[in-house]
PDB file of C-alpha atoms in Angstrom:
ATOM      1  CA  ASN A 354     156.474  30.054 -51.292  1.00 52.00           C
ATOM      2  CA  ALA A 355     152.755  29.338 -51.372  1.00 53.00           C
ATOM      3  CA  TYR A 356     153.028  26.435 -48.890  1.00 51.00           C
ATOM      4  CA  ALA A 357     154.801  28.607 -46.315  1.00 51.00           C
ATOM      5  CA  LEU A 358     152.169  31.314 -46.735  1.00 58.00           C
ATOM      6  CA  LEU A 359     149.371  28.795 -46.156  1.00 55.00           C
ATOM      7  CA  GLN A 360     150.870  27.860 -42.801  1.00 55.00           C
ATOM      8  CA  HIS A 361     150.423  31.420 -41.530  1.00 60.00           C
ATOM      9  CA  PRO A 362     146.828  31.997 -40.353  1.00 60.00           C
ATOM     10  CA  ASP A 363     146.951  35.734 -40.980  1.00 70.00           C
ATOM     11  CA  ARG A 364     148.021  35.586 -44.619  1.00 78.00           C
ATOM     12  CA  HIS A 365     145.736  37.278 -47.096  1.00 86.00           C
ATOM     13  CA  THR A 366     144.362  35.413 -50.124  1.00 88.00           C
ATOM     14  CA  ARG A 367     146.245  37.784 -52.418  1.00 91.00           C
ATOM     15  CA  GLN A 368     149.548  36.827 -50.808  1.00 89.00           C
ATOM     16  CA  VAL A 369     148.803  33.105 -51.096  1.00 87.00           C
ATOM     17  CA  VAL A 370     147.725  33.305 -54.741  1.00 93.00           C
ATOM     18  CA  ASN A 371     150.694  35.439 -55.767  1.00 93.00           C
ATOM     19  CA  GLY A 372     153.050  33.106 -53.905  1.00 90.00           C
ATOM     20  CA  PHE A 373     151.524  30.135 -55.696  1.00 92.00           C
ATOM     21  CA  LEU A 374     151.901  31.827 -59.105  1.00 96.00           C
ATOM     22  CA  VAL A 375     155.576  32.541 -58.448  1.00 95.00           C
ATOM     23  CA  THR A 376     156.134  28.931 -57.359  1.00 92.00           C
ATOM     24  CA  MET A 377     154.419  27.644 -60.501  1.00 95.00           C
ATOM     25  CA  TRP A 378     156.508  29.974 -62.703  1.00 95.00           C
ATOM     26  CA  ALA A 379     159.792  28.986 -61.049  1.00 93.00           C
ATOM     27  CA  THR A 380     159.030  25.261 -61.205  1.00 93.00           C
ATOM     28  CA  ARG A 381     158.016  25.367 -64.866  1.00 95.00           C
ATOM     29  CA  LEU A 382     160.899  27.541 -66.042  1.00 92.00           C
ATOM     30  CA  GLY A 383     163.516  25.728 -63.972  1.00 90.00           C
ATOM     31  CA  THR A 384     162.348  22.330 -65.214  1.00 92.00           C
ATOM     32  CA  PHE A 385     162.260  23.518 -68.822  1.00 89.00           C
ATOM     33  CA  LEU A 386     165.772  25.000 -68.727  1.00 85.00           C
ATOM     34  CA  PHE A 387     167.235  22.004 -66.885  1.00 85.00           C
ATOM     35  CA  THR A 388     165.670  19.552 -69.344  1.00 88.00           C
ATOM     36  CA  ARG A 389     166.869  21.601 -72.315  1.00 81.00           C
ATOM     37  CA  ILE A 390     170.469  21.771 -71.112  1.00 79.00           C
ATOM     38  CA  LEU A 391     170.478  18.013 -70.447  1.00 81.00           C
ATOM     39  CA  LYS A 392     169.307  17.406 -74.010  1.00 79.00           C
ATOM     40  CA  ASP A 393     171.500  19.976 -75.780  1.00 71.00           C
ATOM     41  CA  GLY A 394     174.564  19.629 -73.571  1.00 69.00           C
ATOM     42  CA  HIS A 395     175.275  23.363 -73.637  1.00 65.00           C
ATOM     43  CA  ASP A 396     173.798  26.806 -74.217  1.00 66.00           C
ATOM     44  CA  VAL A 397     175.350  28.446 -77.271  1.00 64.00           C
ATOM     45  CA  ARG A 398     174.736  31.904 -75.799  1.00 62.00           C
ATOM     46  CA  PHE A 399     177.285  31.195 -73.061  1.00 66.00           C
ATOM     47  CA  ASP A 400     179.930  29.260 -75.002  1.00 67.00           C
ATOM     48  CA  LYS A 401     182.237  32.284 -75.331  1.00 70.00           C
ATOM     49  CA  ILE A 402     181.450  33.660 -71.872  1.00 74.00           C
ATOM     50  CA  LYS A 403     182.554  30.434 -70.175  1.00 70.00           C
ATOM     51  CA  ARG A 404     186.079  30.905 -71.502  1.00 75.00           C
ATOM     52  CA  SER A 405     186.511  33.927 -69.213  1.00 75.00           C
ATOM     53  CA  PRO A 406     186.110  33.284 -65.458  1.00 77.00           C
ATOM     54  CA  PHE A 407     185.282  36.960 -64.869  1.00 77.00           C
ATOM     55  CA  ARG A 408     182.584  37.086 -67.548  1.00 74.00           C
ATOM     56  CA  TRP A 409     181.206  33.741 -66.358  1.00 70.00           C
ATOM     57  CA  LEU A 410     180.996  35.069 -62.784  1.00 76.00           C
ATOM     58  CA  ALA A 411     179.379  38.272 -64.026  1.00 78.00           C
ATOM     59  CA  ALA A 412     176.741  36.292 -65.933  1.00 74.00           C
ATOM     60  CA  TRP A 413     175.769  34.249 -62.870  1.00 77.00           C
ATOM     61  CA  THR A 414     175.793  37.336 -60.638  1.00 85.00           C
ATOM     62  CA  LEU A 415     173.526  39.143 -63.079  1.00 83.00           C
ATOM     63  CA  GLN A 416     171.104  36.230 -63.058  1.00 84.00           C
ATOM     64  CA  ALA A 417     171.086  36.152 -59.238  1.00 88.00           C
ATOM     65  CA  LEU A 418     170.359  39.887 -59.205  1.00 91.00           C
ATOM     66  CA  TRP A 419     167.512  39.322 -61.683  1.00 91.00           C
ATOM     67  CA  VAL A 420     165.927  36.651 -59.472  1.00 90.00           C
ATOM     68  CA  PHE A 421     165.961  39.063 -56.523  1.00 92.00           C
ATOM     69  CA  LEU A 422     164.614  42.031 -58.473  1.00 94.00           C
ATOM     70  CA  VAL A 423     161.963  40.078 -60.346  1.00 94.00           C
ATOM     71  CA  LEU A 424     160.495  38.858 -57.046  1.00 93.00           C
ATOM     72  CA  LEU A 425     160.457  42.303 -55.410  1.00 94.00           C
ATOM     73  CA  PRO A 426     156.711  43.020 -55.887  1.00 95.00           C
ATOM     74  CA  VAL A 427     155.683  39.726 -54.313  1.00 93.00           C
ATOM     75  CA  MET A 428     158.261  39.947 -51.511  1.00 90.00           C
ATOM     76  CA  ILE A 429     157.168  43.474 -50.635  1.00 90.00           C
ATOM     77  CA  SER A 430     153.482  42.569 -50.732  1.00 89.00           C
ATOM     78  CA  ASN A 431     153.948  39.369 -48.727  1.00 83.00           C
ATOM     79  CA  GLY A 432     155.986  41.233 -46.128  1.00 79.00           C
ATOM     80  CA  ALA A 433     153.503  44.088 -45.794  1.00 68.00           C
ATOM     81  CA  ALA A 434     152.180  44.606 -42.289  1.00 62.00           C
ATOM     82  CA  THR A 435     149.319  46.779 -43.515  1.00 66.00           C
ATOM     83  CA  GLN A 436     145.803  45.505 -44.111  1.00 73.00           C
ATOM     84  CA  HIS A 437     145.319  44.168 -47.639  1.00 83.00           C
ATOM     85  CA  PRO A 438     142.356  45.532 -49.596  1.00 88.00           C
ATOM     86  CA  PRO A 439     139.656  42.957 -50.378  1.00 92.00           C
ATOM     87  CA  ILE A 440     139.993  40.743 -53.449  1.00 94.00           C
ATOM     88  CA  GLY A 441     138.167  42.348 -56.363  1.00 95.00           C
ATOM     89  CA  GLY A 442     137.789  42.399 -60.110  1.00 96.00           C
ATOM     90  CA  TRP A 443     141.202  44.053 -60.482  1.00 97.00           C
ATOM     91  CA  ASP A 444     142.910  41.056 -58.869  1.00 97.00           C
ATOM     92  CA  ILE A 445     140.894  38.534 -60.875  1.00 97.00           C
ATOM     93  CA  GLY A 446     141.640  40.342 -64.122  1.00 98.00           C
ATOM     94  CA  LEU A 447     145.364  40.524 -63.405  1.00 98.00           C
ATOM     95  CA  TRP A 448     145.531  36.878 -62.397  1.00 98.00           C
ATOM     96  CA  ALA A 449     143.755  36.019 -65.648  1.00 98.00           C
ATOM     97  CA  LEU A 450     146.289  38.151 -67.534  1.00 98.00           C
ATOM     98  CA  TRP A 451     149.097  36.330 -65.731  1.00 98.00           C
ATOM     99  CA  GLY A 452     147.578  33.019 -66.770  1.00 98.00           C
ATOM    100  CA  VAL A 453     147.407  34.068 -70.419  1.00 98.00           C
ATOM    101  CA  ALA A 454     151.023  35.263 -70.289  1.00 98.00           C
ATOM    102  CA  PHE A 455     152.117  32.024 -68.604  1.00 98.00           C
ATOM    103  CA  LEU A 456     150.437  29.949 -71.313  1.00 98.00           C
ATOM    104  CA  LEU A 457     151.991  32.148 -73.984  1.00 98.00           C
ATOM    105  CA  GLU A 458     155.469  31.391 -72.677  1.00 97.00           C
ATOM    106  CA  VAL A 459     154.762  27.685 -72.160  1.00 97.00           C
ATOM    107  CA  VAL A 460     153.258  27.175 -75.627  1.00 98.00           C
ATOM    108  CA  ALA A 461     156.013  29.189 -77.338  1.00 97.00           C
ATOM    109  CA  ASP A 462     158.725  27.157 -75.578  1.00 96.00           C
ATOM    110  CA  ALA A 463     156.937  23.904 -76.422  1.00 96.00           C
ATOM    111  CA  GLN A 464     156.590  24.844 -80.084  1.00 97.00           C
ATOM    112  CA  LYS A 465     160.276  25.693 -80.356  1.00 95.00           C
ATOM    113  CA  SER A 466     161.322  22.506 -78.555  1.00 92.00           C
ATOM    114  CA  ALA A 467     159.141  20.390 -80.848  1.00 94.00           C
ATOM    115  CA  PHE A 468     160.551  22.147 -83.920  1.00 95.00           C
ATOM    116  CA  ARG A 469     164.159  21.655 -82.813  1.00 90.00           C
ATOM    117  CA  SER A 470     163.577  17.991 -81.936  1.00 90.00           C
ATOM    118  CA  GLN A 471     162.965  17.120 -85.592  1.00 91.00           C
ATOM    119  CA  GLY A 472     166.194  16.309 -87.387  1.00 88.00           C
ATOM    120  CA  GLU A 473     165.071  17.863 -90.671  1.00 92.00           C
ATOM    121  CA  ASN A 474     164.767  21.240 -88.911  1.00 92.00           C
ATOM    122  CA  ARG A 475     168.360  21.301 -87.676  1.00 84.00           C
ATOM    123  CA  ASP A 476     169.371  24.034 -90.145  1.00 87.00           C
ATOM    124  CA  LYS A 477     166.006  25.825 -90.311  1.00 94.00           C
ATOM    125  CA  PHE A 478     164.482  28.714 -88.371  1.00 95.00           C
ATOM    126  CA  LEU A 479     161.029  28.660 -86.806  1.00 96.00           C
ATOM    127  CA  THR A 480     158.338  30.898 -88.336  1.00 96.00           C
ATOM    128  CA  SER A 481     155.159  28.966 -87.522  1.00 96.00           C
ATOM    129  CA  GLY A 482     152.775  28.872 -84.569  1.00 97.00           C
ATOM    130  CA  LEU A 483     153.210  31.758 -82.149  1.00 98.00           C
ATOM    131  CA  TRP A 484     156.579  32.436 -83.760  1.00 98.00           C
ATOM    132  CA  ALA A 485     154.777  33.693 -86.851  1.00 97.00           C
ATOM    133  CA  TYR A 486     153.405  36.604 -84.801  1.00 98.00           C
ATOM    134  CA  SER A 487     156.514  37.447 -82.775  1.00 98.00           C
ATOM    135  CA  ARG A 488     160.207  36.696 -83.068  1.00 98.00           C
ATOM    136  CA  HIS A 489     160.269  36.038 -79.298  1.00 98.00           C
ATOM    137  CA  PRO A 490     156.744  35.208 -78.051  1.00 98.00           C
ATOM    138  CA  ASN A 491     158.139  33.474 -74.963  1.00 97.00           C
ATOM    139  CA  TYR A 492     159.761  36.736 -73.874  1.00 97.00           C
ATOM    140  CA  CYS A 493     156.461  38.524 -74.404  1.00 98.00           C
ATOM    141  CA  GLY A 494     154.850  36.128 -71.948  1.00 98.00           C
ATOM    142  CA  GLU A 495     157.681  36.477 -69.423  1.00 97.00           C
ATOM    143  CA  ILE A 496     157.535  40.273 -69.318  1.00 98.00           C
ATOM    144  CA  LEU A 497     153.743  40.322 -69.234  1.00 98.00           C
ATOM    145  CA  MET A 498     153.634  37.937 -66.256  1.00 98.00           C
ATOM    146  CA  TRP A 499     155.704  40.267 -64.102  1.00 97.00           C
ATOM    147  CA  CYS A 500     153.742  43.325 -65.204  1.00 98.00           C
ATOM    148  CA  ALA A 501     150.555  41.586 -64.032  1.00 98.00           C
ATOM    149  CA  LEU A 502     152.029  40.594 -60.660  1.00 97.00           C
ATOM    150  CA  LEU A 503     153.446  44.077 -60.113  1.00 97.00           C
ATOM    151  CA  LEU A 504     150.050  45.702 -60.677  1.00 97.00           C
ATOM    152  CA  CYS A 505     148.384  43.178 -58.378  1.00 96.00           C
ATOM    153  CA  CYS A 506     150.918  43.646 -55.575  1.00 95.00           C
ATOM    154  CA  ALA A 507     150.982  47.444 -55.941  1.00 94.00           C
ATOM    155  CA  GLN A 508     147.608  47.661 -54.190  1.00 92.00           C
ATOM    156  CA  THR A 509     149.404  46.900 -50.929  1.00 90.00           C
ATOM    157  CA  PHE A 510     152.236  49.403 -51.310  1.00 91.00           C
ATOM    158  CA  THR A 511     152.222  52.282 -48.825  1.00 87.00           C
ATOM    159  CA  ALA A 512     155.738  53.784 -48.985  1.00 88.00           C
ATOM    160  CA  PRO A 513     157.475  55.532 -51.889  1.00 91.00           C
ATOM    161  CA  VAL A 514     160.506  53.235 -51.575  1.00 92.00           C
ATOM    162  CA  GLN A 515     158.273  50.301 -52.472  1.00 92.00           C
ATOM    163  CA  GLY A 516     158.119  51.781 -55.952  1.00 93.00           C
ATOM    164  CA  LEU A 517     161.417  49.949 -56.471  1.00 95.00           C
ATOM    165  CA  ALA A 518     159.171  47.009 -57.304  1.00 96.00           C
ATOM    166  CA  LEU A 519     158.936  48.561 -60.779  1.00 96.00           C
ATOM    167  CA  LEU A 520     162.379  47.079 -61.341  1.00 96.00           C
ATOM    168  CA  SER A 521     160.749  43.649 -61.642  1.00 96.00           C
ATOM    169  CA  PRO A 522     159.317  44.005 -65.156  1.00 96.00           C
ATOM    170  CA  LEU A 523     161.748  46.766 -66.155  1.00 97.00           C
ATOM    171  CA  PHE A 524     164.901  44.778 -65.346  1.00 95.00           C
ATOM    172  CA  THR A 525     163.392  41.661 -66.901  1.00 96.00           C
ATOM    173  CA  ALA A 526     162.682  43.572 -70.114  1.00 96.00           C
ATOM    174  CA  PHE A 527     166.176  45.099 -70.049  1.00 95.00           C
ATOM    175  CA  LEU A 528     167.876  41.702 -69.749  1.00 92.00           C
ATOM    176  CA  LEU A 529     165.766  40.047 -72.420  1.00 95.00           C
ATOM    177  CA  LEU A 530     165.788  42.937 -74.895  1.00 96.00           C
ATOM    178  CA  LYS A 531     169.300  44.305 -74.416  1.00 94.00           C
ATOM    179  CA  VAL A 532     171.576  41.740 -72.753  1.00 87.00           C
ATOM    180  CA  THR A 533     171.115  37.942 -72.684  1.00 83.00           C
ATOM    181  CA  GLY A 534     167.986  37.403 -74.744  1.00 89.00           C
ATOM    182  CA  VAL A 535     167.234  39.063 -78.055  1.00 95.00           C
ATOM    183  CA  PRO A 536     170.757  40.377 -78.854  1.00 94.00           C
ATOM    184  CA  MET A 537     172.493  37.013 -78.399  1.00 89.00           C
ATOM    185  CA  LEU A 538     169.844  34.940 -80.152  1.00 92.00           C
ATOM    186  CA  GLU A 539     169.465  37.265 -83.115  1.00 95.00           C
ATOM    187  CA  ALA A 540     173.233  37.662 -83.517  1.00 93.00           C
ATOM    188  CA  ALA A 541     173.496  33.869 -83.736  1.00 90.00           C
ATOM    189  CA  GLY A 542     170.570  33.826 -86.173  1.00 94.00           C
ATOM    190  CA  ARG A 543     172.142  36.423 -88.457  1.00 95.00           C
ATOM    191  CA  LYS A 544     175.382  34.467 -88.471  1.00 94.00           C
ATOM    192  CA  LYS A 545     173.601  31.266 -89.480  1.00 94.00           C
ATOM    193  CA  TRP A 546     170.797  32.483 -91.755  1.00 96.00           C
ATOM    194  CA  GLY A 547     171.576  36.142 -92.479  1.00 95.00           C
ATOM    195  CA  HIS A 548     172.347  35.342 -96.129  1.00 95.00           C
ATOM    196  CA  LEU A 549     168.846  33.965 -96.725  1.00 95.00           C
ATOM    197  CA  PRO A 550     166.209  36.367 -98.117  1.00 94.00           C
ATOM    198  CA  GLN A 551     163.537  34.382 -96.268  1.00 94.00           C
ATOM    199  CA  TYR A 552     165.208  35.048 -92.936  1.00 96.00           C
ATOM    200  CA  THR A 553     165.684  38.738 -93.671  1.00 95.00           C
ATOM    201  CA  HIS A 554     162.036  39.011 -94.695  1.00 96.00           C
ATOM    202  CA  TYR A 555     160.916  37.346 -91.445  1.00 97.00           C
ATOM    203  CA  MET A 556     163.166  39.517 -89.271  1.00 97.00           C
ATOM    204  CA  GLU A 557     162.156  42.761 -90.939  1.00 96.00           C
ATOM    205  CA  ASN A 558     158.412  42.092 -90.987  1.00 97.00           C
ATOM    206  CA  THR A 559     157.760  40.349 -87.645  1.00 97.00           C
ATOM    207  CA  ASN A 560     157.502  42.129 -84.293  1.00 97.00           C
ATOM    208  CA  ALA A 561     160.363  41.420 -81.915  1.00 97.00           C
ATOM    209  CA  ILE A 562     158.280  40.908 -78.755  1.00 97.00           C
ATOM    210  CA  VAL A 563     154.609  41.958 -78.886  1.00 97.00           C
ATOM    211  CA  LEU A 564     152.470  39.665 -81.027  1.00 98.00           C
ATOM    212  CA  GLY A 565     151.466  41.278 -84.307  1.00 97.00           C
ATOM    213  CA  PRO A 566     150.623  40.480 -87.936  1.00 97.00           C
ATOM    214  CA  PRO A 567     152.763  37.689 -89.451  1.00 96.00           C
ATOM    215  CA  ALA A 568     155.331  38.530 -92.093  1.00 95.00           C
ATOM    216  CA  GLY A 569     153.654  36.289 -94.650  1.00 88.00           C
ATOM    217  CA  PRO A 570     155.437  34.553 -97.518  1.00 88.00           C
ATOM    218  CA  LEU A 571     158.427  36.062 -99.240  1.00 86.00           C
ATOM    219  CA  PRO A 572     157.400  37.941-102.420  1.00 83.00           C
ATOM    220  CA  PRO A 573     158.128  35.681-105.456  1.00 80.00           C
ATOM    221  CA  ALA A 574     160.267  38.324-107.160  1.00 65.00           C
ATOM    222  CA  THR A 575     162.643  38.280-104.169  1.00 50.00           C
ATOM    223  CA  GLY A 576     162.796  34.582-103.458  1.00 46.00           C
ATOM    224  CA  SER A 577     162.323  32.943-106.845  1.00 40.00           C
ATOM    225  CA  ALA A 578     165.995  32.178-107.272  1.00 38.00           C
ATOM    226  CA  THR A 579     166.550  31.041-103.688  1.00 39.00           C
ATOM    227  CA  ARG A 580     165.543  27.680-102.245  1.00 36.00           C
ATOM    228  CA  GLN A 581     163.461  27.841 -99.042  1.00 40.00           C
ATOM    229  CA  PRO A 582     165.616  26.780 -96.075  1.00 35.00           C
TER     230      PRO A 582
END
């Protein structure tokens, strides 16, 4: 982590900053998930998986693999014996991009937590705030953070095998878009709200990940006979 890097006199500023960013990400995400599970008591995405020891083991193994792969760029860069190039505008720009992506994830998670904490929203779906511009703005921030760190760390890569660091954002995107993220959440959403024209309108007219134009209100002709959830 960043503290360990600071204890080494030969560590480059890039290594220290990237180590600090990873530590900040892990602390924030771990605290958020731990607090959420304490409040909710369970994660609906894993209710069925827990009934099968094999599937439960596979889920935890997959998450352990993700942690290793997602950290590859920083681990490779921090373990590099070669001379780091000087800090420049490229680094500053990518760290700024990381910061924007980090805030995007934090704000999106906070907005959803605040929405779910209100009893009157128990049977409603969130379409305001950042969630008006993306069905999963928190995932947008997560993927963007690792893209920024990969590009920053890539300046220190010297061997073709280090290109495996590409797996960091690619595997993250794969998990969120195809495995544990979007598919599970949207399947649960369709089961709960799929009969509502408002939900269908939101799903069909809002970007899945990248922020884009909001869906806007449901056309009156479609929703006039249906009460807003």
